[in-house]
Amino acid sequence: MISFKLTEEQEDIKRLARSFTEKEIIPVAAEYDEKEEIPWHLVNKAHELGLMNLTVPEEYGGQGLDHITEAIIAEELAYGCLGISGTFGANGLALTPILIAGTPDQKEKFLKPFCAKPQLAAFCLTEPNAGSDVANISTTAVKDGDHYIINGQKCFITNGGVASLYTVFATVDRSKGLKGITAFIVPGDTPGLRGGKKEKKMGDRASHVGEVIFEDVRVPAENILWSEGQGFKLAMMTLDSTRPIVGASAVGVARRALEEAIKYSKQRVQFGKPICENQAIQFMLADMATRVEAARMLVWQACWLLDQGLPVSKVGAMAKMYAADTAMSVAVDAVQIHGGYGYMREYPVEKLMRDAKILQIYEGTNQIQRIVIARNILS
Ligand code: COS
């Protein structure tokens, strides 16, 4: 049976997330975008309200939610500010490898204390010379008795340098290519781990994105997820499960841009009538609204597949790609409908357009998503 009706619990959570967005995120979004800082007080509040660590089981201190409910929350929060929602969302990305591959002991040891407090986590995969080409990472993990010594540099890491917990991908043997990649859980206070340069970004500015430097970081072998050489597969499985949520955030950005454009087109009078009475504007709004609905359906389908434990690579990539492209095109059109005012910082669509761009790039560029889709349909 197919149903698009949310459960009572999902309706309640959606109301909670929407009210948090209206009361807490929207009033400060422009300020933190300008300051390029994380609003830490909102990390505390989101944690208190149960809007973080959404899919971590309750026994480990998370919310124990399914992926469809996670998508509903991500859309609502990103409606208010992509940078702020992405700060919370990065926990989901960083903790997913532990949820997929962690032993009960690892989950008890790392997830429980992490989720007990308002803290941030970071997923350390990308490097200066290994973005799309994950197999090319050069951060090394050298075995030393019952420990590994990690050395290297990660870049473009959300929450990098300000996180309390890191999932880190390093190679134990570069000659093995992707079969050498190994995933480690690394607490943020481990000696030798430090944040490097903080990036200055086009948009998504209320999130902290920066380098993470590893200098002789000593990690017990028991912190390996799965086993040596399983890291590439784990990274791919993680991204399969988080890309639909990037799609959900993109739907939030697109929906906000659409609503701002509708509101403005009804208020703005030119040639003696509101501009929404022009068919040129109506056709734009109709296309924007249709794309938002279609993107949400793909996101929900991908989340449903995830919740059923069914293969999700193809539809998850479609959801991320289509929703991110939708956010970009709808935000551009929203600026266009606002005319000169849309280009000014006074109106929110200027920020939405800057924010939307990153959705086509992070967690796999939209070109990578097309590779994943093409491989799936041709195989
Ligand atoms: N789930 C499980 N295993 C997977 C998988 C998935 N979704 N995708 C690939 N694998 C496995 C393959 O089965 C293969 O295993 P075997 O060697 O045992 O057969 C192995 O991984 C290699 O797969 P493949 O040959 O497809 O790897 P490629 O090097 O061609 O890379 C892409 C594939 C390009 C899709 C991958 O590197 C990628 O997603 N890159 C983008 C990374 C990204 O999103 N970066 C953003 C940073 S995180 S914010």
Coordinates of C-alpha atoms and ligand atoms in Angstrom, one line a residue:
M1 CA 0.0 0.0 0.0
I2 CA 1.2 3.5 -0.8
S3 CA 0.3 6.4 1.5
F4 CA 1.6 9.9 1.7
K5 CA -0.2 10.5 5.0
L6 CA 2.2 11.2 7.8
T7 CA 1.8 9.3 11.1
E8 CA 0.7 11.3 14.2
E9 CA 4.2 11.1 15.5
Q10 CA 5.6 12.5 12.2
E11 CA 3.1 15.3 12.3
D12 CA 4.1 16.2 15.9
I13 CA 7.8 16.1 15.0
K14 CA 7.2 18.2 11.9
R15 CA 5.3 20.8 14.0
L16 CA 8.2 20.8 16.5
A17 CA 10.8 21.3 13.8
R18 CA 8.8 24.0 12.0
S19 CA 8.2 25.9 15.2
F20 CA 12.0 25.7 16.1
T21 CA 12.7 27.0 12.6
E22 CA 10.3 29.9 12.9
K23 CA 11.1 31.0 16.4
E24 CA 14.8 30.2 16.7
I25 CA 16.5 29.8 13.2
I26 CA 14.8 32.3 10.9
P27 CA 15.3 35.3 13.3
V28 CA 19.1 34.7 13.5
A29 CA 19.9 33.2 10.1
A30 CA 21.0 36.4 8.4
E31 CA 23.1 37.4 11.4
Y32 CA 25.1 34.1 11.5
D33 CA 25.4 34.1 7.8
E34 CA 27.0 37.5 8.0
K35 CA 29.2 36.5 11.0
E36 CA 30.1 33.2 9.4
E37 CA 29.7 31.4 12.8
I38 CA 27.8 28.5 14.3
P39 CA 25.0 29.7 16.6
W40 CA 26.1 27.4 19.4
H41 CA 23.0 28.4 21.5
L42 CA 20.9 26.7 18.8
V43 CA 23.0 23.5 19.0
N44 CA 22.1 23.4 22.7
K45 CA 18.4 24.0 22.0
A46 CA 18.2 21.6 19.1
H47 CA 19.8 18.9 21.3
E48 CA 17.4 19.7 24.1
L49 CA 14.4 19.4 21.8
G50 CA 15.5 16.1 20.3
L51 CA 16.3 17.5 16.9
M52 CA 19.8 16.0 16.7
N53 CA 21.3 12.5 16.3
L54 CA 18.0 11.6 14.8
T55 CA 18.6 8.0 13.6
V56 CA 20.8 6.9 16.5
P57 CA 18.8 4.3 18.5
E58 CA 17.3 5.5 21.8
E59 CA 19.4 3.0 23.7
Y60 CA 22.5 5.0 22.7
G61 CA 20.9 8.4 23.5
G62 CA 19.6 9.3 20.0
Q63 CA 16.1 9.8 18.8
G64 CA 15.6 6.4 17.2
L65 CA 13.8 7.8 14.2
D66 CA 13.4 6.3 10.7
H67 CA 14.8 8.0 7.6
I68 CA 11.5 9.4 6.4
T69 CA 11.0 11.3 9.7
E70 CA 14.7 12.4 9.5
A71 CA 13.9 13.8 6.0
I72 CA 10.8 15.7 7.3
I73 CA 13.0 17.3 10.0
A74 CA 15.8 18.1 7.6
E75 CA 13.4 19.9 5.2
E76 CA 11.9 22.0 8.0
L77 CA 15.3 23.0 9.5
A78 CA 16.9 23.8 6.1
Y79 CA 13.8 26.0 5.3
G80 CA 15.2 28.3 8.0
C81 CA 18.9 28.1 7.2
L82 CA 20.9 25.5 5.4
G83 CA 24.1 26.3 7.3
I84 CA 22.5 25.9 10.7
S85 CA 20.6 22.7 9.7
G86 CA 23.8 21.4 8.1
T87 CA 25.7 21.8 11.3
F88 CA 23.3 19.4 13.0
G89 CA 23.0 17.2 9.9
A90 CA 26.8 16.7 9.8
N91 CA 26.3 14.6 13.0
G92 CA 24.1 12.3 11.0
L93 CA 26.8 11.9 8.3
A94 CA 29.6 11.4 10.9
L95 CA 27.7 8.9 13.1
T96 CA 26.3 6.8 10.2
P97 CA 29.5 4.7 9.8
I98 CA 29.3 3.8 13.5
L99 CA 25.6 2.9 13.1
I100 CA 26.4 0.7 10.1
A101 CA 29.6 -0.9 11.2
G102 CA 30.1 -0.3 14.9
T103 CA 30.1 -3.2 17.3
P104 CA 27.7 -3.0 20.3
D105 CA 30.8 -2.1 22.4
Q106 CA 31.9 0.7 20.0
K107 CA 28.3 2.1 20.0
E108 CA 28.1 2.0 23.8
K109 CA 31.6 3.6 24.2
F110 CA 31.3 6.3 21.6
L111 CA 27.6 7.0 20.7
K112 CA 26.2 7.1 24.2
P113 CA 28.5 9.8 25.8
F114 CA 28.4 11.7 22.5
C115 CA 24.6 11.9 22.3
A116 CA 24.2 12.6 26.0
K117 CA 25.4 16.2 25.4
P118 CA 25.0 18.9 22.7
Q119 CA 28.1 18.1 20.7
L120 CA 29.1 18.1 17.1
A121 CA 30.7 15.3 15.0
A122 CA 32.6 15.3 11.7
F123 CA 33.0 12.9 8.8
C124 CA 36.6 13.1 7.6
L125 CA 36.9 11.7 4.1
T126 CA 37.7 14.5 1.7
E127 CA 41.3 15.6 1.1
P128 CA 42.9 18.2 -1.1
N129 CA 43.7 15.6 -3.8
A130 CA 40.8 13.2 -3.1
G131 CA 37.3 14.7 -3.5
S132 CA 35.3 12.7 -5.9
D133 CA 38.2 10.2 -6.2
V134 CA 37.9 8.7 -2.8
A135 CA 40.3 5.9 -3.6
N136 CA 43.1 8.4 -3.9
I137 CA 43.2 9.5 -0.2
S138 CA 46.7 9.8 1.2
T139 CA 46.1 10.1 5.0
T140 CA 48.0 7.1 6.4
A141 CA 47.3 4.8 9.3
V142 CA 50.4 2.9 10.3
K143 CA 50.1 -0.1 12.6
D144 CA 52.1 0.2 15.8
G145 CA 51.4 -2.7 18.2
D146 CA 47.8 -2.5 19.2
H147 CA 47.5 1.0 17.9
Y148 CA 47.5 2.9 14.6
I149 CA 49.3 6.2 14.0
I150 CA 47.3 8.5 11.7
N151 CA 49.0 11.3 9.7
G152 CA 47.5 13.5 7.0
Q153 CA 45.2 16.4 6.2
K154 CA 41.5 16.5 5.5
C155 CA 39.7 19.5 4.0
F156 CA 36.2 20.9 3.5
I157 CA 35.1 19.1 6.7
T158 CA 31.8 20.3 8.2
N159 CA 32.4 20.8 11.9
G160 CA 36.1 20.0 11.3
G161 CA 38.1 21.4 14.2
V162 CA 35.0 22.1 16.4
A163 CA 33.7 18.5 16.7
S164 CA 34.0 16.2 19.7
L165 CA 33.9 13.0 17.6
Y166 CA 35.4 12.2 14.2
T167 CA 35.0 9.3 11.8
V168 CA 38.2 9.2 9.8
F169 CA 39.2 7.4 6.6
A170 CA 42.8 6.6 6.1
T171 CA 44.9 4.2 4.1
V172 CA 46.9 1.4 5.7
D173 CA 48.6 0.7 2.4
R174 CA 48.4 3.1 -0.5
S175 CA 49.6 0.4 -3.0
K176 CA 46.3 -1.4 -2.3
G177 CA 44.2 1.5 -3.6
L178 CA 40.7 1.5 -2.3
K179 CA 41.3 -1.9 -0.6
G180 CA 43.7 -0.2 1.8
I181 CA 41.1 2.4 3.0
T182 CA 40.2 1.9 6.7
A183 CA 37.7 3.8 8.9
F184 CA 38.5 4.8 12.4
I185 CA 36.6 6.4 15.3
V186 CA 38.7 9.2 16.7
P187 CA 37.6 11.3 19.7
G188 CA 38.1 15.0 19.2
D189 CA 40.5 15.4 22.1
T190 CA 43.0 12.8 20.8
P191 CA 46.5 14.4 20.9
G192 CA 47.7 15.4 17.4
L193 CA 44.3 16.1 16.0
R194 CA 43.6 19.7 15.4
G195 CA 41.5 22.0 13.2
G196 CA 43.4 23.8 10.4
K197 CA 42.2 26.7 8.2
K198 CA 38.5 27.6 8.5
E199 CA 37.1 28.2 5.0
K200 CA 35.4 31.4 3.9
K201 CA 32.4 30.3 1.9
M202 CA 30.1 31.7 -0.8
G203 CA 27.0 30.5 1.2
D204 CA 26.1 28.0 3.9
R205 CA 28.1 30.3 6.1
A206 CA 26.5 29.5 9.5
S207 CA 28.2 26.1 9.3
H208 CA 31.9 25.7 10.2
V209 CA 33.9 24.0 7.4
G210 CA 37.6 23.6 7.7
E211 CA 40.7 21.5 7.5
V212 CA 41.5 18.8 10.0
I213 CA 45.1 18.0 10.6
F214 CA 46.4 14.6 11.9
E215 CA 49.9 14.6 13.3
D216 CA 50.9 11.3 14.8
V217 CA 47.4 10.7 16.1
R218 CA 47.5 7.5 18.1
V219 CA 44.3 5.5 17.9
P220 CA 43.6 2.0 19.5
A221 CA 43.1 -0.8 16.9
E222 CA 39.7 -1.4 18.6
N223 CA 38.5 1.9 17.1
I224 CA 38.6 0.5 13.6
L225 CA 35.1 0.2 12.0
W226 CA 34.7 -3.3 10.6
S227 CA 38.3 -4.2 9.7
E228 CA 41.3 -3.0 7.7
G229 CA 40.4 -2.3 4.0
Q230 CA 36.6 -2.0 4.6
G231 CA 36.6 1.8 4.7
F232 CA 35.8 2.5 1.0
K233 CA 32.7 0.3 1.1
L234 CA 31.7 1.8 4.4
A235 CA 32.1 5.3 3.0
M236 CA 29.9 4.4 0.0
M237 CA 27.3 2.8 2.2
T238 CA 27.3 5.8 4.5
L239 CA 26.8 8.2 1.6
D240 CA 24.0 6.0 0.2
S241 CA 22.2 6.5 3.4
T242 CA 22.9 10.3 3.9
R243 CA 22.4 11.6 0.3
P244 CA 18.6 11.4 0.5
I245 CA 18.8 13.7 3.6
V246 CA 20.9 16.2 1.6
G247 CA 18.0 15.9 -0.9
A248 CA 15.5 16.7 2.0
S249 CA 17.5 19.8 2.9
A250 CA 17.5 20.9 -0.7
V251 CA 13.7 20.5 -0.7
G252 CA 13.6 22.8 2.4
V253 CA 15.7 25.5 0.6
A254 CA 13.6 25.2 -2.6
R255 CA 10.3 25.4 -0.7
R256 CA 11.5 28.5 1.1
A257 CA 12.6 30.2 -2.1
L258 CA 9.2 29.3 -3.7
E259 CA 7.2 30.7 -0.8
E260 CA 9.3 33.9 -0.7
A261 CA 8.7 34.3 -4.5
I262 CA 4.9 33.7 -4.2
K263 CA 4.7 36.2 -1.3
Y264 CA 6.7 38.9 -3.2
S265 CA 4.9 38.4 -6.5
K266 CA 1.6 39.1 -4.7
Q267 CA 2.9 42.3 -3.0
R268 CA 4.9 43.8 -5.8
V269 CA 2.8 46.1 -8.0
Q270 CA 4.1 47.1 -11.5
F271 CA 2.1 48.5 -14.4
G272 CA -0.9 48.9 -11.9
K273 CA -1.2 45.2 -10.8
P274 CA 0.6 42.6 -8.7
I275 CA 3.3 40.9 -10.8
C276 CA 1.7 37.5 -10.0
E277 CA -1.0 38.4 -12.4
N278 CA 1.4 38.1 -15.3
Q279 CA 1.4 34.7 -17.0
A280 CA 5.2 35.0 -17.3
I281 CA 5.5 34.9 -13.5
Q282 CA 2.7 32.3 -13.0
F283 CA 4.5 29.9 -15.3
M284 CA 7.7 30.3 -13.4
L285 CA 5.9 29.7 -10.1
A286 CA 4.1 26.7 -11.5
D287 CA 7.4 25.1 -12.6
M288 CA 9.1 25.9 -9.3
A289 CA 6.2 24.4 -7.3
T290 CA 6.1 21.2 -9.4
R291 CA 9.8 20.7 -9.0
V292 CA 9.6 21.1 -5.2
E293 CA 6.8 18.4 -5.0
A294 CA 8.7 16.0 -7.4
A295 CA 11.9 16.4 -5.4
R296 CA 10.2 15.6 -2.1
M297 CA 8.6 12.5 -3.6
L298 CA 12.0 11.2 -4.7
V299 CA 13.5 12.0 -1.3
W300 CA 10.7 10.2 0.5
Q301 CA 11.0 7.2 -1.9
A302 CA 14.7 7.0 -1.2
C303 CA 14.1 7.2 2.6
W304 CA 11.4 4.5 2.3
L305 CA 13.9 2.2 0.6
L306 CA 16.4 2.9 3.3
D307 CA 13.9 2.2 6.0
Q308 CA 12.9 -1.1 4.3
G309 CA 16.6 -2.1 4.1
L310 CA 16.3 -2.2 0.3
P311 CA 19.0 -1.1 -2.2
V312 CA 19.0 2.7 -2.3
S313 CA 22.1 3.8 -4.3
K314 CA 20.3 4.6 -7.5
V315 CA 17.2 6.4 -6.1
G316 CA 19.2 8.0 -3.3
A317 CA 21.5 9.5 -5.9
M318 CA 18.5 10.6 -8.0
A319 CA 16.9 12.2 -5.0
K320 CA 20.1 14.1 -4.0
M321 CA 20.8 15.2 -7.6
Y322 CA 17.3 16.2 -8.5
A323 CA 16.5 18.0 -5.2
A324 CA 19.9 19.9 -5.3
D325 CA 19.3 21.0 -8.9
T326 CA 15.8 22.0 -7.9
A327 CA 17.0 24.1 -5.0
M328 CA 19.5 25.9 -7.3
S329 CA 17.0 26.5 -10.1
V330 CA 14.2 27.5 -7.8
A331 CA 16.4 29.9 -5.8
V332 CA 17.7 31.5 -9.1
D333 CA 14.1 32.0 -10.3
A334 CA 13.1 33.4 -6.9
V335 CA 15.8 36.0 -7.2
Q336 CA 14.6 36.7 -10.7
I337 CA 11.0 37.2 -9.6
H338 CA 12.3 39.7 -6.9
G339 CA 14.1 41.6 -9.6
G340 CA 16.6 44.2 -8.3
Y341 CA 15.5 43.6 -4.7
G342 CA 16.3 39.9 -5.0
Y343 CA 19.9 40.8 -5.5
M344 CA 20.1 42.7 -2.3
R345 CA 20.8 41.2 1.1
E346 CA 17.7 42.7 2.5
Y347 CA 15.6 39.9 1.1
P348 CA 16.2 36.2 2.0
V349 CA 16.4 34.9 -1.6
E350 CA 19.9 36.3 -2.0
K351 CA 21.1 34.0 0.8
L352 CA 19.0 31.1 -0.5
M353 CA 20.7 31.3 -3.9
R354 CA 24.2 31.3 -2.4
D355 CA 23.3 28.5 0.0
A356 CA 21.7 26.3 -2.7
K357 CA 24.9 26.0 -4.7
I358 CA 26.7 23.8 -2.2
L359 CA 23.9 21.2 -2.4
Q360 CA 25.0 20.4 -5.9
I361 CA 28.6 19.9 -4.7
Y362 CA 28.8 18.3 -1.2
E363 CA 28.2 14.6 -0.4
G364 CA 29.1 13.8 -3.9
T365 CA 28.8 16.4 -6.8
N366 CA 25.7 16.0 -8.9
Q367 CA 28.1 14.7 -11.7
I368 CA 29.1 11.9 -9.3
Q369 CA 25.4 11.2 -8.6
R370 CA 24.8 10.9 -12.4
I371 CA 27.7 8.4 -12.5
V372 CA 26.1 6.3 -9.7
I373 CA 22.7 6.4 -11.5
A374 CA 24.2 5.6 -14.9
R375 CA 26.2 2.6 -13.5
N376 CA 23.0 1.3 -11.8
I377 CA 20.8 1.5 -14.9
L378 CA 23.4 0.1 -17.2
S379 CA 24.5 -2.8 -15.0
Ligands
COS1 N1 27.7 0.3 -1.4 C1 28.6 -0.8 -1.2 N2 29.7 -1.0 -1.9 C2 30.0 -0.2 -2.9 C3 29.1 0.9 -3.2 C4 28.0 1.1 -2.4 N3 27.1 2.1 -2.7 N4 29.7 1.6 -4.3 C5 30.8 0.9 -4.6 N5 31.0 -0.1 -3.8 C6 32.0 -1.1 -3.8 C7 32.0 -1.8 -5.1 O1 31.1 -2.9 -5.1 C8 33.5 -2.2 -5.3 O2 33.7 -3.4 -4.5 P1 34.5 -4.6 -5.1 O3 35.9 -4.0 -5.5 O4 34.6 -5.5 -3.9 O5 33.8 -5.1 -6.3 C9 34.2 -1.1 -4.7 O6 33.3 -0.4 -3.8 C10 34.7 -0.1 -5.7 O7 33.6 0.5 -6.4 P2 33.7 1.3 -7.7 O8 34.6 0.6 -8.7 O9 32.4 1.7 -8.2 O10 34.6 2.6 -7.2 P3 35.1 3.9 -8.0 O11 36.5 4.2 -7.5 O12 34.8 3.8 -9.4 O13 34.2 5.0 -7.3 C11 32.4 6.6 -7.1 C12 32.9 5.1 -7.4 C13 32.9 7.6 -8.1 C14 30.9 6.5 -7.2 C15 32.8 7.0 -5.6 O14 34.2 7.2 -5.6 C16 32.1 8.2 -5.1 O15 30.9 8.1 -4.7 N6 32.8 9.3 -5.1 C17 32.2 10.6 -4.5 C18 32.6 10.7 -3.1 C19 31.9 11.7 -2.4 O16 30.7 11.7 -2.3 N7 32.6 12.6 -1.8 C20 32.0 13.7 -1.0 C21 32.7 13.7 0.3 S1 31.8 13.3 1.6 S2 31.0 15.0 2.2

